[in-house]
């Protein structure tokens, strides 16, 4: 069970998620079992890219919310 959000990363306005992958993975690798990160995205294609990337790791997308046209994605270990 996730008890707290370790970090919130906002990738709104970026044109490519390629540079974000390393940063996201770096934060995920430092999480304790009860921590997660939130990733803010502003486009459907960014969410799909993130889902594809996360599916190749040991981490899971725990929650996706849409708020004011942006996706707020919670990622961590189950």
CSV table of C-alpha atoms in Angstrom, one decimal:
chain,number,residue,atom,x,y,z
A,1,UNK,CA,0.0,0.0,0.0
A,2,UNK,CA,1.3,3.4,-1.0
A,3,UNK,CA,1.6,5.7,2.0
A,4,UNK,CA,3.2,8.7,0.4
A,5,UNK,CA,4.2,10.3,-2.8
A,6,UNK,CA,8.0,10.7,-3.0
A,7,UNK,CA,8.2,13.0,-5.9
A,8,UNK,CA,6.0,14.7,-8.5
A,9,UNK,CA,7.4,15.1,-12.0
A,10,UNK,CA,5.7,17.4,-14.5
A,11,UNK,CA,6.3,16.7,-18.1
A,12,UNK,CA,3.6,19.0,-19.5
A,13,UNK,CA,4.8,21.0,-22.5
A,14,UNK,CA,7.7,18.6,-23.4
A,15,UNK,CA,7.8,17.4,-27.0
A,16,UNK,CA,9.5,14.1,-26.3
A,17,UNK,CA,9.4,11.7,-23.4
A,18,UNK,CA,12.8,10.2,-24.3
A,19,UNK,CA,14.8,12.4,-21.9
A,20,UNK,CA,12.2,11.8,-19.2
A,21,UNK,CA,12.7,8.0,-19.2
A,22,UNK,CA,16.1,8.1,-17.5
A,23,UNK,CA,14.8,10.6,-14.9
A,24,UNK,CA,11.7,8.6,-14.1
A,25,UNK,CA,13.7,5.3,-13.8
A,26,UNK,CA,16.2,7.0,-11.6
A,27,UNK,CA,13.5,8.1,-9.1
A,28,UNK,CA,11.7,4.7,-9.3
A,29,UNK,CA,15.0,2.9,-8.4
A,30,UNK,CA,15.3,5.0,-5.2
A,31,UNK,CA,11.8,4.4,-3.8
A,32,UNK,CA,11.0,2.5,-0.6
A,33,UNK,CA,8.2,-0.1,-0.9
A,34,UNK,CA,5.6,2.3,0.5
A,35,UNK,CA,6.5,5.2,-1.8
A,36,UNK,CA,5.4,6.2,-5.3
A,37,UNK,CA,6.0,9.0,-7.8
A,38,UNK,CA,3.4,11.0,-9.6
A,39,UNK,CA,4.0,11.9,-13.2
A,40,UNK,CA,2.0,14.8,-14.8
A,41,UNK,CA,1.4,14.5,-18.6
A,42,UNK,CA,-0.6,16.7,-20.9
A,43,UNK,CA,-1.3,14.4,-23.9
A,44,UNK,CA,-2.7,11.0,-24.7
A,45,UNK,CA,0.4,10.0,-26.6
A,46,UNK,CA,2.6,10.7,-23.6
A,47,UNK,CA,0.4,8.5,-21.4
A,48,UNK,CA,0.7,5.7,-24.0
A,49,UNK,CA,4.5,6.1,-24.1
A,50,UNK,CA,4.7,6.0,-20.3
A,51,UNK,CA,2.5,2.9,-20.2
A,52,UNK,CA,4.7,1.2,-22.8
A,53,UNK,CA,7.9,2.1,-20.8
A,54,UNK,CA,6.5,1.1,-17.4
A,55,UNK,CA,5.3,-2.3,-18.8
A,56,UNK,CA,8.9,-3.2,-19.5
A,57,UNK,CA,10.0,-2.6,-15.8
A,58,UNK,CA,9.3,-4.1,-12.5
A,59,UNK,CA,7.1,-1.1,-11.6
A,60,UNK,CA,3.4,-0.7,-12.1
A,61,UNK,CA,1.0,2.2,-12.9
A,62,UNK,CA,-1.0,2.3,-9.7
A,63,UNK,CA,-3.5,5.0,-10.6
A,64,UNK,CA,-4.4,7.4,-13.5
A,65,UNK,CA,-6.5,10.5,-12.9
A,66,UNK,CA,-7.4,13.2,-15.4
A,67,UNK,CA,-7.6,16.7,-13.9
A,68,UNK,CA,-8.0,19.9,-15.9
A,69,UNK,CA,-6.9,18.2,-19.2
A,70,UNK,CA,-3.8,16.6,-17.6
A,71,UNK,CA,-3.1,13.0,-16.6
A,72,UNK,CA,-1.8,12.4,-13.1
A,73,UNK,CA,-0.1,9.0,-13.1
A,74,UNK,CA,1.0,7.3,-9.9
A,75,UNK,CA,3.8,4.8,-10.4
A,76,UNK,CA,5.4,2.4,-7.9
A,77,UNK,CA,5.7,-1.2,-6.8
A,78,UNK,CA,2.5,-3.1,-6.0
